[in-house]
Short mmCIF file of C-alpha atoms in Angstrom, two decimals:
data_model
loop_
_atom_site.label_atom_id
_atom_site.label_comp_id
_atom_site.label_asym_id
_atom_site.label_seq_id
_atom_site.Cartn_x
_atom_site.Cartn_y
_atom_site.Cartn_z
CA UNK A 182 196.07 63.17 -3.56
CA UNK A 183 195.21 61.15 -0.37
CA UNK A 184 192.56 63.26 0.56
CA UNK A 185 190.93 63.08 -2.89
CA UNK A 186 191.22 59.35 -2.96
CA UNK A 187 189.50 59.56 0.36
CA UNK A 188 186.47 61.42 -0.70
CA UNK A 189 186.56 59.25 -3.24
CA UNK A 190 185.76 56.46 -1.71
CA UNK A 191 183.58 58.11 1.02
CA UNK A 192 181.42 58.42 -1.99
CA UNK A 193 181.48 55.59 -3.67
CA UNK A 194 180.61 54.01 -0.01
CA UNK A 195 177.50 56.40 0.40
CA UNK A 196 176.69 55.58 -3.35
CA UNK A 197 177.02 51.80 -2.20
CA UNK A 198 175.20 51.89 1.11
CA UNK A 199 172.25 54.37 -0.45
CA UNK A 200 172.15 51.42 -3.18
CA UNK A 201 171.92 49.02 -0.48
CA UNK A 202 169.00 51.06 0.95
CA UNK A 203 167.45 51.41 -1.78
CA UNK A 204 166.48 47.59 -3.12
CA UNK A 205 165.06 46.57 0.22
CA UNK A 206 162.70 49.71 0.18
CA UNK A 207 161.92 48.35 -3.55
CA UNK A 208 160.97 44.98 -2.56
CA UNK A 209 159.31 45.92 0.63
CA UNK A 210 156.68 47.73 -1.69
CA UNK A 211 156.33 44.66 -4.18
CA UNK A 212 155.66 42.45 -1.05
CA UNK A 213 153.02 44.82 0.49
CA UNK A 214 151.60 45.04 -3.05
CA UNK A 215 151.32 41.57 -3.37
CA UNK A 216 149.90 40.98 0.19
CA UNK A 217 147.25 43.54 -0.90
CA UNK A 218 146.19 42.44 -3.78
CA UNK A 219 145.91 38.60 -1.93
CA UNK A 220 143.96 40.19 0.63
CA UNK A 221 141.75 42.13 -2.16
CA UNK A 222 141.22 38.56 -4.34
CA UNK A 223 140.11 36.96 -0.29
CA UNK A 224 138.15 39.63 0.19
CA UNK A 225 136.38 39.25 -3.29
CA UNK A 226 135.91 35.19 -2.65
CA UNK A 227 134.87 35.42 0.69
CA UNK A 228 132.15 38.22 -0.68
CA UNK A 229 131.24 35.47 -3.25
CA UNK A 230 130.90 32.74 -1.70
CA UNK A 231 129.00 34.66 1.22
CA UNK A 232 126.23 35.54 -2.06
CA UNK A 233 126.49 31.91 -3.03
CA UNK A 234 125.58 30.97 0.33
CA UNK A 235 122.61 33.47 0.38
CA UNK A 236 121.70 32.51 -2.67
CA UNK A 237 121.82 28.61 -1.80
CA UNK A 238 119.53 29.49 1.88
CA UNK A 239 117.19 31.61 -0.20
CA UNK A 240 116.65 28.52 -2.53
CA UNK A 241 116.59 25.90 0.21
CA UNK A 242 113.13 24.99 1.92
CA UNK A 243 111.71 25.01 5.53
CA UNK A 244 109.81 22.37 7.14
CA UNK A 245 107.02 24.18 8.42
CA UNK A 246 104.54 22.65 11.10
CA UNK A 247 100.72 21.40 9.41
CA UNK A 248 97.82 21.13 12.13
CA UNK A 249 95.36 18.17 11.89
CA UNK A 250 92.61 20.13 10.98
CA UNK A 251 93.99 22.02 8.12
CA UNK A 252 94.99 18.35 6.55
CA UNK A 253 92.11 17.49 7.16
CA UNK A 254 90.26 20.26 5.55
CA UNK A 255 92.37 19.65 2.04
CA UNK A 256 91.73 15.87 2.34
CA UNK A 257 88.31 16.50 2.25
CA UNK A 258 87.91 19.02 -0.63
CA UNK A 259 88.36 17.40 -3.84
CA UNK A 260 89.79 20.30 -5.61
CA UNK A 261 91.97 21.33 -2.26
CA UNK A 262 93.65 17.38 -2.33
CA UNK A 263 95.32 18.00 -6.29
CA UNK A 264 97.41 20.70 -4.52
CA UNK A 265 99.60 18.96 -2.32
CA UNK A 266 101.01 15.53 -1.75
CA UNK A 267 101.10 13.56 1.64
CA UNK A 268 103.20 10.98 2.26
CA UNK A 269 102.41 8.70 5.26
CA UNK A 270 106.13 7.48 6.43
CA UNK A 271 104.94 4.61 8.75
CA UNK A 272 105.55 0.66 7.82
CA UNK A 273 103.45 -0.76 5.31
CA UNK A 274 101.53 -2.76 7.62
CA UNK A 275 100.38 0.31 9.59
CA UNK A 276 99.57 2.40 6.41
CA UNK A 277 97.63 -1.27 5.48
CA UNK A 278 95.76 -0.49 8.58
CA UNK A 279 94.66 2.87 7.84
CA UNK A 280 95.80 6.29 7.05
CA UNK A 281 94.80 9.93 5.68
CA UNK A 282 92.68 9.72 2.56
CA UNK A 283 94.95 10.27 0.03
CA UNK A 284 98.37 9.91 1.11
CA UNK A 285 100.92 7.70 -0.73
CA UNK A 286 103.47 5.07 1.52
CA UNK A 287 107.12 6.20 1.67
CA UNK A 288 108.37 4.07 4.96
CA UNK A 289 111.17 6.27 6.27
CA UNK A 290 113.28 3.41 6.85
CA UNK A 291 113.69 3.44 2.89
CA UNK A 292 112.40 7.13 2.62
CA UNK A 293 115.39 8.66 1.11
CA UNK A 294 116.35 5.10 -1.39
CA UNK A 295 112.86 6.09 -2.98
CA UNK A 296 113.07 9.51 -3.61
CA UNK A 297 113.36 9.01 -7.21
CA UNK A 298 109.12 8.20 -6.90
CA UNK A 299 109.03 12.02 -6.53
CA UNK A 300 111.55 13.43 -7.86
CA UNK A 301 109.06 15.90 -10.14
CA UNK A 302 107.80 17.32 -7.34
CA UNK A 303 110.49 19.56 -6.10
CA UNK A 304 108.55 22.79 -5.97
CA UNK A 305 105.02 21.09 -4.92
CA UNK A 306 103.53 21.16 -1.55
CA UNK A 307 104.06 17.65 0.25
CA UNK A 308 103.02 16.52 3.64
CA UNK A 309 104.69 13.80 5.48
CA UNK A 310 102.74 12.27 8.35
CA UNK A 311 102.90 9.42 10.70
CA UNK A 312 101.51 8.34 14.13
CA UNK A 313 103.32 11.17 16.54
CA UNK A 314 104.89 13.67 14.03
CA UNK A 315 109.01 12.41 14.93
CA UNK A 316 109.07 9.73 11.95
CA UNK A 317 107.51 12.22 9.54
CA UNK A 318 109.80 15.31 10.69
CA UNK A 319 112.92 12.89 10.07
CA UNK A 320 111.34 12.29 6.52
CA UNK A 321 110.63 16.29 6.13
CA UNK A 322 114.14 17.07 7.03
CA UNK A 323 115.52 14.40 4.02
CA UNK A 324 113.36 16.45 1.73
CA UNK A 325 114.70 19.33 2.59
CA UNK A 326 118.38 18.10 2.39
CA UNK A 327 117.11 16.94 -1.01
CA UNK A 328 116.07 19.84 -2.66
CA UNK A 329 112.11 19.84 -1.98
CA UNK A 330 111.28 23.16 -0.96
CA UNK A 331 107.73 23.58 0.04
CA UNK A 332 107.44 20.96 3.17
CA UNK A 333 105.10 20.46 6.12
CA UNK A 334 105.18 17.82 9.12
CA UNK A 335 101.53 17.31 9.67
CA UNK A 336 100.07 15.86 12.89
CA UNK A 337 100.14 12.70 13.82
CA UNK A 338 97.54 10.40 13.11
CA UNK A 339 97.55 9.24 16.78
CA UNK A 340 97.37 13.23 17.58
CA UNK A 341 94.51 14.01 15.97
CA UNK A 342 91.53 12.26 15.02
CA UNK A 343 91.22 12.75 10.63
CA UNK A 344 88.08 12.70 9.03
CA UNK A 345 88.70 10.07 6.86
CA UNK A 346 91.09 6.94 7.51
CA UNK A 347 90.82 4.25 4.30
CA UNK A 348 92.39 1.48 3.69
CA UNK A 349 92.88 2.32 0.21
CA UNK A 350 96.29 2.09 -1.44
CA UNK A 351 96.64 5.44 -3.17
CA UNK A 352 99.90 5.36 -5.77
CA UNK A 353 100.97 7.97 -8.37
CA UNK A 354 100.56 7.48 -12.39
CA UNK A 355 103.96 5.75 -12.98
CA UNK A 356 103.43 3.09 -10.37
CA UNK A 357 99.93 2.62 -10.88
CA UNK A 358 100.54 1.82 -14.92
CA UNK A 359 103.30 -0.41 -13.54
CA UNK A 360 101.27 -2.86 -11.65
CA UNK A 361 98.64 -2.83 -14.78
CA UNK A 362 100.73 -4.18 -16.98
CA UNK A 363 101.91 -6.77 -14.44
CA UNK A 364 98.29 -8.61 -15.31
CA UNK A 365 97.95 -9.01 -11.46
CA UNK A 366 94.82 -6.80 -11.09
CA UNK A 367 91.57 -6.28 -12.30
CA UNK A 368 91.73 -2.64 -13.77
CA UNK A 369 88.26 -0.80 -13.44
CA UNK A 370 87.75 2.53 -15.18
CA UNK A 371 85.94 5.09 -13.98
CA UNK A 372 86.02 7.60 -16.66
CA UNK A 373 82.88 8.37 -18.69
CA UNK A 374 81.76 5.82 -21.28
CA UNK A 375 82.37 8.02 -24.74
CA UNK A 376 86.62 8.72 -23.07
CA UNK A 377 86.47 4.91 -22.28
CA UNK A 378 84.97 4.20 -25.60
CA UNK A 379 88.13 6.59 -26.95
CA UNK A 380 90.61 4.69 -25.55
CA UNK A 381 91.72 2.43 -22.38
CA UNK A 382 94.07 0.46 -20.96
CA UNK A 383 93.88 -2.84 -21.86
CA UNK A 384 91.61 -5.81 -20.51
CA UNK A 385 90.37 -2.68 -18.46
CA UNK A 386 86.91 -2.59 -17.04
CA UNK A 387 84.56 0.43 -17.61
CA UNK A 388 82.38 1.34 -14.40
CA UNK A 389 81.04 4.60 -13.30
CA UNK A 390 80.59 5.38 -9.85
CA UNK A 391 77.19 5.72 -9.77
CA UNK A 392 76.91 2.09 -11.64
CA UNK A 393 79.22 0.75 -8.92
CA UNK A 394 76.35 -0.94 -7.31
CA UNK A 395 74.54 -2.21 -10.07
CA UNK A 396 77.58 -3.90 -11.71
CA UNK A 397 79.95 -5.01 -8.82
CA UNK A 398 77.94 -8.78 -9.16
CA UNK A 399 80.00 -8.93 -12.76
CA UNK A 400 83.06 -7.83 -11.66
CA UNK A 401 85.96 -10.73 -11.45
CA UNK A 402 86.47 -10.90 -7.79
CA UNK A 403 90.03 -13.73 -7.65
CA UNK A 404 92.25 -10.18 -8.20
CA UNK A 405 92.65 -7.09 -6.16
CA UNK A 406 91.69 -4.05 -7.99
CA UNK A 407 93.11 -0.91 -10.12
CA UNK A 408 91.61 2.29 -10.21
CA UNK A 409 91.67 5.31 -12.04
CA UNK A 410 89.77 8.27 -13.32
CA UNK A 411 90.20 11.67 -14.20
CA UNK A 412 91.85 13.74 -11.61
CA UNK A 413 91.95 9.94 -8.52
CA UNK A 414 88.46 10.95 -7.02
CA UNK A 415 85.64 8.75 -8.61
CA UNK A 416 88.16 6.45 -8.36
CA UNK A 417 89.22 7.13 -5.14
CA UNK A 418 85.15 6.66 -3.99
CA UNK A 419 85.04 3.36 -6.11
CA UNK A 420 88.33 1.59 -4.34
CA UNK A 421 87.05 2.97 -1.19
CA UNK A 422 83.64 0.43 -2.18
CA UNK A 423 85.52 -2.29 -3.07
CA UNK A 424 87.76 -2.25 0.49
CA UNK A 425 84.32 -2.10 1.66
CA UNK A 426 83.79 -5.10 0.22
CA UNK A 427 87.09 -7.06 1.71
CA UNK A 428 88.94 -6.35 -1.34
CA UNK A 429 92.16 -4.59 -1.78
CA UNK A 430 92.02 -2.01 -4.24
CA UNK A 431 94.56 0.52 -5.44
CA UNK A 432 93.50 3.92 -6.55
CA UNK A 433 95.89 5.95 -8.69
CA UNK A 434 96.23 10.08 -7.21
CA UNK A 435 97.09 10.82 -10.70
CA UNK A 436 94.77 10.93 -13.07
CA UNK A 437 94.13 10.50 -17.20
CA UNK A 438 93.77 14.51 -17.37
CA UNK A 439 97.17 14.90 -15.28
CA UNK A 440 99.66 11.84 -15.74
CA UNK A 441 100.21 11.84 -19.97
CA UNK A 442 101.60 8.47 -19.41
CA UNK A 443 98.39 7.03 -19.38
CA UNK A 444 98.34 7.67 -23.75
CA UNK A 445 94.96 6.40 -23.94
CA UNK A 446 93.88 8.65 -27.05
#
């Protein structure tokens, strides 16, 4: 009877300790389980958010370097100039003084504050410039940041020596119909006589470029000037006559057949 009550509880001891065996193994797999399918899920995010990335530097622009000369080539080519924007970054006293033919102001001290001005033109070409090329590359690189994607840093005006330096203000549609309305300027437009006829801004002035001479005796003379055309290159040549002149004149890039803000029909 001892002995049976002996093998008795050898068993129930084996029974106990294989038991005791048993629920660590158990848990051991349900831990490496878990640990696997954590590392699966990092795997997974890290694979995503490496595509994300790609996707994000696929999307993203590049400033790319613009010689003198091939600025200078689009400036001069009226149908050339509608494809890209340049945006002179120097003070407004030094744009005052001269600059590329049809670039717009943005001083980079207030560069990124005005973004807004172009905000449309995230997927256009745009050229910033200034007198060495470091201003304008500062300027590129907040484009860039911004979402702009196609970007060049042309050469500086100091660097090479542009066809065409005006003193012409050149502004986009928006900003152009702003300062009409302000009743500060004499507006002159240089649109054909039967669009004029159509439909113009108000108090405007119609003058064609090749009138210019004949008429400038009747223009009012105690305002600086607005001008617009079609597509900013009559009127471009007609502000360009009036600086000339010694007035200041304004000349807006965008014109009545590609700024609808204009609503002169």
């Amino acid at each position: 009877m001892k002995k049976k009550l002996n093998v008795t509880a050898l068993a129930l001891v084996l029974a106990a300790s294989l038991t005791a065996c048993g629920a660590p193994a158990e848990n051991n797999t349900a831990t490496e389980n878990a640990q696997n399918n954590t590392a699966a899920a990092d795997t997974a995010n890290n694979a995503n958010a490496n595509a994300n990335a790609e996707a994000n530097d696929a999307d993203a622009g590049e400033v790319v370097e613009m010689k003198g000369a091939d600025l200078d080539k689009m400036m001069e080519d009226k149908d050339a100039k509608e494809k890209i924007l340049v945006i002179d970054v120097r003070p407004e006293e030094e744009y005052d003084e001269g600059h590329v033919k049809f670039a717009i102001n943005m001083p980079i001290d207030t560069f990124e504050d005005n973004l807004d001005k172009i905000e449309d033109l995230k997927d256009f070409d745009i050229a910033t410039i200034c007198n060495t090329g470091k201003k304008s590359a500062e300027a590129a690189d907040i484009l860039v940041k911004n979402g702009f994607k196609k970007v060049a840093n042309a050469e500086g005006v100091k660097s090479y020596d542009y066809t065409t330096m005006t003193k012409v203000t050149n502004v986009r549609g928006p900003e152009f119909l702003e300062l009409a309305k302000s009743g500060d300027y004499t507006v002159i437009d240089a649109r054909d006589a039967e669009d004029f006829d159509k439909g113009h801004l108000d108090g405007a002035i119609n003058v064609l470029l090749e009138e210019f001479d004949e008429k400038y005796g009747e223009l009012p003379t105690d305002k600086p000037f607005l001008v617009h055309c079609y597509s900013g290159n009559r009127s471009w040549e007609i502000a360009s006559k009036l600086v000339e002149k010694g007035h200041d004149a304004t000349n807006s890039l965008d014109g009545t057949k590609e700024y609808d803000g204009f609503n002169l029909d």
